[in-house]
mmCIF file of C-alpha atoms and ligand atoms in Angstrom:
data_model
loop_
_atom_site.group_PDB
_atom_site.id
_atom_site.type_symbol
_atom_site.label_atom_id
_atom_site.label_comp_id
_atom_site.label_asym_id
_atom_site.label_seq_id
_atom_site.Cartn_x
_atom_site.Cartn_y
_atom_site.Cartn_z
ATOM 1 C CA MET D 1 -0.951 -47.575 53.756
ATOM 2 C CA THR D 2 -4.251 -47.026 51.925
ATOM 3 C CA GLU D 3 -3.903 -44.684 48.994
ATOM 4 C CA LEU D 4 -6.440 -41.899 49.314
ATOM 5 C CA LEU D 5 -5.567 -39.601 46.433
ATOM 6 C CA ARG D 6 -4.241 -40.864 43.121
ATOM 7 C CA VAL D 7 -3.481 -38.320 40.401
ATOM 8 C CA ARG D 8 -2.555 -39.557 36.946
ATOM 9 C CA ASP D 9 -1.409 -37.545 33.917
ATOM 10 C CA LEU D 10 -2.993 -34.327 35.167
ATOM 11 C CA ARG D 11 -2.741 -31.506 32.634
ATOM 12 C CA VAL D 12 -3.777 -27.864 32.718
ATOM 13 C CA ASP D 13 -3.805 -26.270 29.306
ATOM 14 C CA PHE D 14 -4.454 -22.610 28.445
ATOM 15 C CA GLY D 15 -4.742 -23.326 24.722
ATOM 16 C CA ALA D 16 -2.373 -22.718 21.796
ATOM 17 C CA GLY D 17 0.279 -24.995 23.275
ATOM 18 C CA ARG D 18 0.333 -23.166 26.601
ATOM 19 C CA GLU D 19 0.382 -26.128 28.940
ATOM 20 C CA ALA D 20 1.144 -25.108 32.549
ATOM 21 C CA VAL D 21 0.764 -28.562 34.119
ATOM 22 C CA ARG D 22 2.197 -31.199 31.797
ATOM 23 C CA GLY D 23 1.229 -34.635 33.028
ATOM 24 C CA VAL D 24 1.521 -34.837 36.809
ATOM 25 C CA ASP D 25 1.271 -38.098 38.793
ATOM 26 C CA LEU D 26 0.907 -37.960 42.576
ATOM 27 C CA SER D 27 -0.400 -40.185 45.294
ATOM 28 C CA ILE D 28 -1.113 -39.595 48.980
ATOM 29 C CA GLY D 29 -2.090 -42.122 51.637
ATOM 30 C CA ARG D 30 -4.438 -41.555 54.558
ATOM 31 C CA GLY D 31 -2.662 -39.720 57.338
ATOM 32 C CA GLU D 32 0.228 -38.854 55.038
ATOM 33 C CA THR D 33 1.644 -35.437 54.168
ATOM 34 C CA LEU D 34 2.955 -34.912 50.659
ATOM 35 C CA ALA D 35 4.877 -31.692 50.107
ATOM 36 C CA VAL D 36 4.854 -30.343 46.557
ATOM 37 C CA VAL D 37 7.860 -28.100 46.120
ATOM 38 C CA GLY D 38 9.363 -26.075 43.291
ATOM 39 C CA GLU D 39 10.166 -22.541 42.179
ATOM 40 C CA SER D 40 7.539 -19.945 41.366
ATOM 41 C CA GLY D 41 5.582 -20.672 38.182
ATOM 42 C CA CYS D 42 6.204 -24.428 38.033
ATOM 43 C CA GLY D 43 2.499 -25.297 38.318
ATOM 44 C CA LYS D 44 2.059 -26.137 42.008
ATOM 45 C CA SER D 45 -1.040 -24.012 42.605
ATOM 46 C CA LEU D 46 -2.678 -24.951 39.308
ATOM 47 C CA THR D 47 -2.221 -28.626 40.176
ATOM 48 C CA ALA D 48 -4.014 -28.061 43.483
ATOM 49 C CA LEU D 49 -6.743 -25.883 41.969
ATOM 50 C CA ALA D 50 -7.414 -28.521 39.319
ATOM 51 C CA LEU D 51 -8.224 -31.036 42.073
ATOM 52 C CA LEU D 52 -10.905 -28.677 43.401
ATOM 53 C CA GLY D 53 -12.290 -27.590 40.039
ATOM 54 C CA LEU D 54 -11.059 -24.052 40.744
ATOM 55 C CA THR D 55 -8.716 -23.407 37.806
ATOM 56 C CA PRO D 56 -9.292 -20.168 35.815
ATOM 57 C CA PRO D 57 -12.096 -20.377 33.213
ATOM 58 C CA ALA D 58 -9.586 -20.319 30.323
ATOM 59 C CA ALA D 59 -7.917 -23.516 31.549
ATOM 60 C CA ARG D 60 -8.726 -26.952 30.179
ATOM 61 C CA VAL D 61 -8.034 -29.695 32.698
ATOM 62 C CA SER D 62 -7.493 -33.324 31.721
ATOM 63 C CA GLY D 63 -6.238 -36.513 33.325
ATOM 64 C CA SER D 64 -7.502 -38.233 36.424
ATOM 65 C CA ALA D 65 -7.568 -37.472 40.156
ATOM 66 C CA LYS D 66 -9.294 -40.076 42.261
ATOM 67 C CA LEU D 67 -10.112 -39.386 45.891
ATOM 68 C CA ALA D 68 -10.873 -42.874 47.190
ATOM 69 C CA ASP D 69 -13.347 -43.929 44.478
ATOM 70 C CA THR D 70 -14.466 -40.454 43.472
ATOM 71 C CA GLU D 71 -13.094 -38.971 40.250
ATOM 72 C CA LEU D 72 -12.541 -35.231 40.777
ATOM 73 C CA ILE D 73 -11.669 -34.230 37.216
ATOM 74 C CA GLY D 74 -14.457 -33.418 34.801
ATOM 75 C CA ARG D 75 -17.173 -32.977 37.446
ATOM 76 C CA GLY D 76 -19.927 -30.389 37.121
ATOM 77 C CA ASP D 77 -20.005 -27.282 39.330
ATOM 78 C CA ARG D 78 -22.805 -28.561 41.541
ATOM 79 C CA GLU D 79 -21.066 -31.828 42.318
ATOM 80 C CA LEU D 80 -17.781 -30.042 42.929
ATOM 81 C CA ARG D 81 -19.405 -27.649 45.367
ATOM 82 C CA ARG D 82 -20.638 -30.647 47.324
ATOM 83 C CA ILE D 83 -17.223 -32.304 47.284
ATOM 84 C CA ARG D 84 -15.429 -29.124 48.340
ATOM 85 C CA GLY D 85 -15.305 -28.738 52.091
ATOM 86 C CA ASP D 86 -16.847 -32.150 52.604
ATOM 87 C CA ARG D 87 -14.227 -34.340 50.958
ATOM 88 C CA VAL D 88 -11.470 -31.892 49.964
ATOM 89 C CA SER D 89 -10.716 -28.452 51.278
ATOM 90 C CA MET D 90 -8.008 -25.912 50.755
ATOM 91 C CA ILE D 91 -6.147 -23.295 52.779
ATOM 92 C CA PHE D 92 -4.525 -20.421 50.922
ATOM 93 C CA GLN D 93 -1.492 -18.270 51.663
ATOM 94 C CA ASP D 94 -3.483 -15.184 52.510
ATOM 95 C CA PRO D 95 -6.428 -15.844 54.826
ATOM 96 C CA MET D 96 -7.667 -12.265 54.345
ATOM 97 C CA SER D 97 -8.606 -13.111 50.765
ATOM 98 C CA SER D 98 -10.735 -16.050 51.901
ATOM 99 C CA LEU D 99 -12.366 -14.374 54.912
ATOM 100 C CA ASN D 100 -15.140 -11.818 54.611
ATOM 101 C CA PRO D 101 -13.723 -8.607 56.142
ATOM 102 C CA THR D 102 -17.101 -7.378 57.411
ATOM 103 C CA THR D 103 -18.444 -10.573 59.037
ATOM 104 C CA LYS D 104 -17.585 -11.752 62.543
ATOM 105 C CA ILE D 105 -15.238 -14.749 62.667
ATOM 106 C CA GLY D 106 -17.698 -16.967 64.553
ATOM 107 C CA THR D 107 -20.489 -16.227 62.062
ATOM 108 C CA GLN D 108 -18.184 -17.130 59.160
ATOM 109 C CA ILE D 109 -17.302 -20.493 60.678
ATOM 110 C CA ALA D 110 -21.006 -21.081 61.433
ATOM 111 C CA GLU D 111 -21.861 -20.338 57.788
ATOM 112 C CA VAL D 112 -19.508 -23.100 56.668
ATOM 113 C CA LEU D 113 -21.144 -25.476 59.150
ATOM 114 C CA ALA D 114 -24.541 -24.567 57.681
ATOM 115 C CA ILE D 115 -23.372 -25.965 54.331
ATOM 116 C CA HIS D 116 -22.026 -29.216 55.736
ATOM 117 C CA THR D 117 -24.281 -30.019 58.710
ATOM 118 C CA SER D 118 -27.936 -29.798 59.712
ATOM 119 C CA MET D 119 -27.172 -28.120 63.061
ATOM 120 C CA SER D 120 -29.370 -25.319 64.341
ATOM 121 C CA ARG D 121 -28.062 -21.755 64.229
ATOM 122 C CA SER D 122 -27.241 -21.622 67.943
ATOM 123 C CA ALA D 123 -25.582 -25.054 67.810
ATOM 124 C CA ARG D 124 -23.483 -23.876 64.863
ATOM 125 C CA LEU D 125 -22.305 -20.824 66.757
ATOM 126 C CA ARG D 126 -21.402 -22.965 69.775
ATOM 127 C CA ARG D 127 -19.566 -25.385 67.497
ATOM 128 C CA ALA D 128 -17.722 -22.476 65.851
ATOM 129 C CA VAL D 129 -16.313 -21.491 69.251
ATOM 130 C CA GLU D 130 -15.330 -25.124 69.944
ATOM 131 C CA LEU D 131 -13.582 -25.294 66.582
ATOM 132 C CA MET D 132 -11.680 -22.103 67.386
ATOM 133 C CA GLU D 133 -10.615 -23.605 70.713
ATOM 134 C CA SER D 134 -9.551 -26.777 68.943
ATOM 135 C CA VAL D 135 -7.019 -24.845 66.870
ATOM 136 C CA GLY D 136 -5.542 -23.191 69.931
ATOM 137 C CA ILE D 137 -7.349 -19.853 69.890
ATOM 138 C CA THR D 138 -7.638 -18.669 73.483
ATOM 139 C CA ASP D 139 -10.638 -16.643 74.601
ATOM 140 C CA ALA D 140 -12.465 -18.126 71.629
ATOM 141 C CA ALA D 141 -15.956 -16.899 72.571
ATOM 142 C CA ALA D 142 -14.761 -13.277 72.564
ATOM 143 C CA ARG D 143 -12.636 -13.794 69.443
ATOM 144 C CA ALA D 144 -15.635 -15.254 67.630
ATOM 145 C CA ARG D 145 -17.301 -11.837 67.872
ATOM 146 C CA GLN D 146 -14.323 -10.069 66.276
ATOM 147 C CA LEU D 147 -13.724 -9.176 62.652
ATOM 148 C CA PRO D 148 -10.831 -10.735 60.658
ATOM 149 C CA HIS D 149 -8.637 -7.610 60.818
ATOM 150 C CA GLU D 150 -8.754 -7.698 64.613
ATOM 151 C CA LEU D 151 -6.894 -11.015 64.634
ATOM 152 C CA SER D 152 -3.173 -11.541 63.995
ATOM 153 C CA GLY D 153 -2.023 -13.306 60.808
ATOM 154 C CA GLY D 154 -1.310 -16.511 62.728
ATOM 155 C CA MET D 155 -4.757 -16.426 64.387
ATOM 156 C CA ARG D 156 -6.445 -15.873 61.032
ATOM 157 C CA GLN D 157 -4.588 -18.848 59.588
ATOM 158 C CA ARG D 158 -5.750 -20.925 62.587
ATOM 159 C CA VAL D 159 -9.309 -19.848 61.798
ATOM 160 C CA MET D 160 -8.830 -20.950 58.180
ATOM 161 C CA ILE D 161 -7.563 -24.335 59.360
ATOM 162 C CA SER D 162 -10.617 -24.760 61.591
ATOM 163 C CA ILE D 163 -12.909 -23.844 58.682
ATOM 164 C CA ALA D 164 -11.100 -26.183 56.296
ATOM 165 C CA LEU D 165 -11.383 -29.067 58.763
ATOM 166 C CA ALA D 166 -14.973 -28.322 59.865
ATOM 167 C CA GLY D 167 -16.453 -30.664 57.256
ATOM 168 C CA ALA D 168 -13.941 -33.434 58.175
ATOM 169 C CA PRO D 169 -12.496 -33.689 54.635
ATOM 170 C CA ASP D 170 -10.422 -36.698 53.547
ATOM 171 C CA LEU D 171 -7.931 -34.438 51.812
ATOM 172 C CA LEU D 172 -6.673 -31.045 52.896
ATOM 173 C CA ILE D 173 -4.686 -28.935 50.471
ATOM 174 C CA ALA D 174 -2.586 -26.121 51.903
ATOM 175 C CA ASP D 175 -1.038 -23.703 49.398
ATOM 176 C CA GLU D 176 1.870 -21.817 51.013
ATOM 177 C CA PRO D 177 -0.205 -21.430 54.196
ATOM 178 C CA THR D 178 2.630 -20.107 56.358
ATOM 179 C CA THR D 179 4.616 -17.980 53.907
ATOM 180 C CA ALA D 180 3.144 -14.728 55.232
ATOM 181 C CA LEU D 181 3.873 -15.593 58.881
ATOM 182 C CA ASP D 182 6.992 -14.937 60.929
ATOM 183 C CA VAL D 183 9.168 -17.932 61.782
ATOM 184 C CA THR D 184 7.836 -18.604 65.292
ATOM 185 C CA VAL D 185 4.182 -18.372 64.283
ATOM 186 C CA GLN D 186 4.942 -20.426 61.165
ATOM 187 C CA ALA D 187 6.309 -23.243 63.350
ATOM 188 C CA GLN D 188 3.178 -23.152 65.529
ATOM 189 C CA VAL D 189 0.834 -23.279 62.545
ATOM 190 C CA LEU D 190 2.826 -26.155 60.992
ATOM 191 C CA ALA D 191 2.633 -28.087 64.265
ATOM 192 C CA LEU D 192 -1.119 -27.504 64.376
ATOM 193 C CA LEU D 193 -1.560 -28.675 60.790
ATOM 194 C CA ARG D 194 0.502 -31.785 61.446
ATOM 195 C CA GLU D 195 -1.482 -32.644 64.530
ATOM 196 C CA ARG D 196 -4.888 -31.996 62.983
ATOM 197 C CA THR D 197 -4.248 -33.984 59.808
ATOM 198 C CA ARG D 198 -3.096 -37.250 61.424
ATOM 199 C CA ASP D 199 -6.007 -39.101 59.790
ATOM 200 C CA THR D 200 -6.344 -36.824 56.763
ATOM 201 C CA ALA D 201 -4.242 -36.752 53.636
ATOM 202 C CA LEU D 202 -2.416 -33.408 53.446
ATOM 203 C CA LEU D 203 -1.081 -31.929 50.224
ATOM 204 C CA PHE D 204 1.219 -29.152 51.303
ATOM 205 C CA ILE D 205 2.532 -26.710 48.709
ATOM 206 C CA THR D 206 5.661 -24.730 49.456
ATOM 207 C CA HIS D 207 8.806 -23.381 47.840
ATOM 208 C CA ASP D 208 10.640 -23.620 51.175
ATOM 209 C CA MET D 209 12.752 -26.768 51.669
ATOM 210 C CA GLY D 210 13.053 -25.907 55.380
ATOM 211 C CA VAL D 211 9.272 -26.213 55.715
ATOM 212 C CA VAL D 212 9.358 -29.484 53.745
ATOM 213 C CA ALA D 213 11.718 -30.965 56.320
ATOM 214 C CA GLU D 214 9.358 -29.960 59.106
ATOM 215 C CA ILE D 215 6.102 -31.254 57.713
ATOM 216 C CA ALA D 216 6.437 -33.808 54.914
ATOM 217 C CA ASP D 217 6.376 -37.594 54.901
ATOM 218 C CA ARG D 218 6.934 -37.601 51.157
ATOM 219 C CA VAL D 219 8.002 -34.950 48.661
ATOM 220 C CA ALA D 220 7.191 -34.305 45.004
ATOM 221 C CA VAL D 221 9.528 -31.819 43.333
ATOM 222 C CA MET D 222 7.920 -29.979 40.412
ATOM 223 C CA TYR D 223 9.700 -28.263 37.566
ATOM 224 C CA ALA D 224 8.055 -26.650 34.521
ATOM 225 C CA GLY D 225 4.716 -28.366 35.053
ATOM 226 C CA ARG D 226 6.070 -31.840 35.793
ATOM 227 C CA VAL D 227 7.126 -33.894 38.775
ATOM 228 C CA VAL D 228 10.869 -34.439 38.406
ATOM 229 C CA GLU D 229 11.541 -36.289 41.661
ATOM 230 C CA THR D 230 9.484 -38.071 44.336
ATOM 231 C CA GLY D 231 10.431 -40.030 47.411
ATOM 232 C CA THR D 232 10.211 -39.981 51.170
ATOM 233 C CA ALA D 233 11.208 -36.667 52.742
ATOM 234 C CA ARG D 234 14.333 -38.336 54.024
ATOM 235 C CA GLU D 235 15.332 -39.719 50.612
ATOM 236 C CA VAL D 236 14.720 -36.470 48.766
ATOM 237 C CA LEU D 237 16.237 -34.133 51.362
ATOM 238 C CA GLU D 238 19.242 -36.283 52.242
ATOM 239 C CA SER D 239 20.063 -37.878 48.891
ATOM 240 C CA PRO D 240 18.541 -35.745 46.140
ATOM 241 C CA ARG D 241 18.800 -37.427 42.748
ATOM 242 C CA HIS D 242 17.627 -34.714 40.357
ATOM 243 C CA PRO D 243 20.105 -31.840 39.852
ATOM 244 C CA TYR D 244 17.151 -29.458 40.236
ATOM 245 C CA THR D 245 16.338 -30.832 43.679
ATOM 246 C CA ALA D 246 20.004 -30.640 44.633
ATOM 247 C CA ALA D 247 20.073 -27.009 43.479
ATOM 248 C CA LEU D 248 16.935 -26.182 45.499
ATOM 249 C CA LEU D 249 18.561 -27.724 48.566
ATOM 250 C CA ARG D 250 21.738 -25.721 48.019
ATOM 251 C CA SER D 251 19.658 -22.565 48.261
ATOM 252 C CA VAL D 252 18.523 -23.308 51.845
ATOM 253 C CA PRO D 253 20.770 -23.300 54.900
ATOM 254 C CA ASP D 254 21.955 -26.745 56.010
ATOM 255 C CA PRO D 255 21.319 -27.071 59.757
ATOM 256 C CA ASP D 256 24.287 -29.462 60.033
ATOM 257 C CA ARG D 257 26.821 -27.111 58.528
ATOM 258 C CA PRO D 258 28.025 -23.654 59.530
ATOM 259 C CA PRO D 259 26.587 -20.805 57.420
ATOM 260 C CA THR D 260 28.888 -19.911 54.533
ATOM 261 C CA GLY D 261 27.629 -16.458 53.635
ATOM 262 C CA ASP D 262 25.202 -15.902 50.781
ATOM 263 C CA LEU D 263 23.240 -18.908 49.615
ATOM 264 C CA PRO D 264 23.553 -19.679 45.931
ATOM 265 C CA THR D 265 20.522 -19.203 43.726
ATOM 266 C CA ILE D 266 19.854 -21.327 40.668
ATOM 267 C CA PRO D 267 21.103 -19.490 37.557
ATOM 268 C CA GLY D 268 18.708 -19.048 34.649
ATOM 269 C CA GLN D 269 14.936 -19.142 34.636
ATOM 270 C CA VAL D 270 12.025 -21.548 34.708
ATOM 271 C CA PRO D 271 10.740 -21.883 31.122
ATOM 272 C CA ALA D 272 7.656 -19.739 30.570
ATOM 273 C CA VAL D 273 4.337 -21.455 29.925
ATOM 274 C CA GLY D 274 4.082 -22.016 26.167
ATOM 275 C CA GLU D 275 7.854 -21.880 25.646
ATOM 276 C CA ARG D 276 8.963 -24.801 23.470
ATOM 277 C CA ILE D 277 10.552 -27.483 25.634
ATOM 278 C CA GLU D 278 12.703 -30.081 23.921
ATOM 279 C CA GLY D 279 14.077 -32.835 26.071
ATOM 280 C CA CYS D 280 14.646 -32.194 29.770
ATOM 281 C CA ALA D 281 13.128 -28.830 30.773
ATOM 282 C CA PHE D 282 15.949 -28.206 33.258
ATOM 283 C CA ARG D 283 18.793 -28.831 30.861
ATOM 284 C CA SER D 284 19.613 -25.186 30.053
ATOM 285 C CA ARG D 285 20.248 -24.584 33.776
ATOM 286 C CA CYS D 286 21.908 -27.891 34.557
ATOM 287 C CA ALA D 287 25.650 -28.451 35.008
ATOM 288 C CA ARG D 288 25.240 -32.166 34.258
ATOM 289 C CA ALA D 289 23.383 -31.743 30.954
ATOM 290 C CA ASP D 290 24.725 -33.338 27.768
ATOM 291 C CA ASP D 291 23.341 -34.459 24.395
ATOM 292 C CA GLU D 292 21.348 -37.267 25.972
ATOM 293 C CA CYS D 293 19.214 -34.630 27.747
ATOM 294 C CA GLY D 294 17.784 -33.607 24.361
ATOM 295 C CA THR D 295 15.383 -36.518 24.920
ATOM 296 C CA ALA D 296 12.971 -35.979 27.829
ATOM 297 C CA PRO D 297 13.783 -38.415 30.665
ATOM 298 C CA GLU D 298 10.956 -40.346 32.361
ATOM 299 C CA LEU D 299 10.731 -40.822 36.120
ATOM 300 C CA SER D 300 12.745 -43.896 37.003
ATOM 301 C CA GLY D 301 13.943 -45.640 40.135
ATOM 302 C CA ASP D 302 12.411 -47.761 42.843
ATOM 303 C CA GLY D 303 10.181 -45.771 45.233
ATOM 304 C CA HIS D 304 12.592 -42.826 45.164
ATOM 305 C CA VAL D 305 12.287 -41.759 41.523
ATOM 306 C CA ALA D 306 13.786 -38.971 39.414
ATOM 307 C CA ALA D 307 13.413 -37.887 35.801
ATOM 308 C CA CYS D 308 17.061 -37.459 34.915
ATOM 309 C CA TRP D 309 19.632 -39.171 32.672
ATOM 310 C CA HIS D 310 22.457 -38.260 35.025
ATOM 311 C CA PRO D 311 21.060 -38.327 38.563
ATOM 312 C CA HIS D 312 23.164 -37.740 41.642
ATOM 313 C CA THR D 313 23.895 -40.818 43.701
ATOM 314 C CA GLY D 314 25.509 -39.359 46.823
ATOM 315 C CA THR D 315 24.158 -37.644 49.915
ATOM 316 C CA ARG D 316 23.143 -34.003 50.017
ATOM 317 C CA THR D 317 26.545 -32.962 51.335
ATOM 318 C CA GLU D 318 28.326 -34.758 48.514
ATOM 319 C CA VAL D 319 26.177 -33.257 45.738
ATOM 320 C CA ALA D 320 26.128 -29.712 47.158
HETATM 321 N N1 ATP Y 1 -4.953 -17.746 33.634
HETATM 322 C C1 ATP Y 1 -3.741 -18.092 33.188
HETATM 323 N N2 ATP Y 1 -3.414 -17.978 31.875
HETATM 324 C C2 ATP Y 1 -2.204 -18.344 31.426
HETATM 325 N N3 ATP Y 1 -1.221 -18.815 32.226
HETATM 326 C C3 ATP Y 1 -1.475 -18.939 33.528
HETATM 327 C C4 ATP Y 1 -2.742 -18.587 34.091
HETATM 328 N N4 ATP Y 1 -2.688 -18.835 35.438
HETATM 329 C C5 ATP Y 1 -1.449 -19.295 35.686
HETATM 330 N N5 ATP Y 1 -0.728 -19.353 34.538
HETATM 331 C C6 ATP Y 1 0.687 -19.790 34.428
HETATM 332 O O1 ATP Y 1 0.839 -21.117 34.857
HETATM 333 C C7 ATP Y 1 2.111 -21.276 35.474
HETATM 334 C C8 ATP Y 1 1.950 -22.053 36.744
HETATM 335 O O2 ATP Y 1 1.261 -21.251 37.676
HETATM 336 P P1 ATP Y 1 1.072 -21.669 39.191
HETATM 337 O O3 ATP Y 1 0.293 -20.599 39.836
HETATM 338 O O4 ATP Y 1 0.532 -23.044 39.292
HETATM 339 O O5 ATP Y 1 2.576 -21.668 39.727
HETATM 340 P P2 ATP Y 1 3.119 -21.964 41.187
HETATM 341 O O6 ATP Y 1 4.070 -23.098 41.083
HETATM 342 O O7 ATP Y 1 1.990 -22.093 42.146
HETATM 343 O O8 ATP Y 1 3.963 -20.652 41.506
HETATM 344 P P3 ATP Y 1 4.074 -19.779 42.867
HETATM 345 O O9 ATP Y 1 5.150 -20.462 43.679
HETATM 346 O O10 ATP Y 1 4.522 -18.453 42.379
HETATM 347 O O11 ATP Y 1 2.759 -19.758 43.524
HETATM 348 C C9 ATP Y 1 2.687 -19.892 35.664
HETATM 349 O O12 ATP Y 1 3.741 -19.727 34.766
HETATM 350 C C10 ATP Y 1 1.568 -18.967 35.359
HETATM 351 O O13 ATP Y 1 2.028 -17.823 34.713
HETATM 352 MG MG1 MG Y 2 1.331 -20.953 43.722
#
């Protein structure tokens, strides 16, 4: 598989030792979906925003992110604006924050086309309706004349997907795109994303292991600004190596086992950004931790890698 995105030692630093992303490596092939998963605050969104040059002004970004041969880190605003939408685009959790509440849906899609194509105004509006149809919006011509609040959450997210894909980007980033949707609509939107990104690399951010199972080819588990485990979805979900991954999996229902009442949560807290981390960042919450964990473990393994001195070796059922 051709590697399309290659991220190396990506860091996002807010100054005075407040490093929120602490050296992330990722890679995604064409047509592949990588799910980035981890608890709130572990640096998933900042990692994605860094790829688009959209981190907050106070953040200093370093490292490398190559999309094919294009380096994304350290680019000027003008270049990044050209790359965004054309080569990389992003879908956020809440489409209302990305859509203009007072502009008709069709006009908003046409405006995006104006940036990326040389189509005439009427051609853009026709294309906007086609794009809406292509993401399964029925009665698209009438819908195109409606305002965002007149559409359901699922419909709005479909609109965002059509906008994100309008410029035929190589890489689509989706940051918790279905969290606000109910389960049935979530499944439909995931199916649509899967189908529409067959030839596009998809970086899918979620904290939901159930969603990971549905969409991912490969998984990167993040903890405290680092990737602590990566592998195929099957490897990571069925035989988690890192105790953190195993704990995340314990907190979602196992479809193969009867429900056993309340799901356990992981005791303790993710270290705050700027908190001094010595050794493995997970060690204060980890049942397997010992003195060795005072030294930070590197990712190790073959293909399926984990940063742990005492990784699990069994299947999910055995480690749970
Ligand atoms: N402008 C900022 N200044 C300082 N710290 C920040 C800033 N923006 C984000 N952070 C911190 O960086 C950390 C990582 O944030 P990020 O949004 O990437 O987390 P996340 O994994 O996406 O979490 P969630 O699942 O809640 O979306 C958080 O602890 C957050 O408080
Ligand atoms: Mg986030």
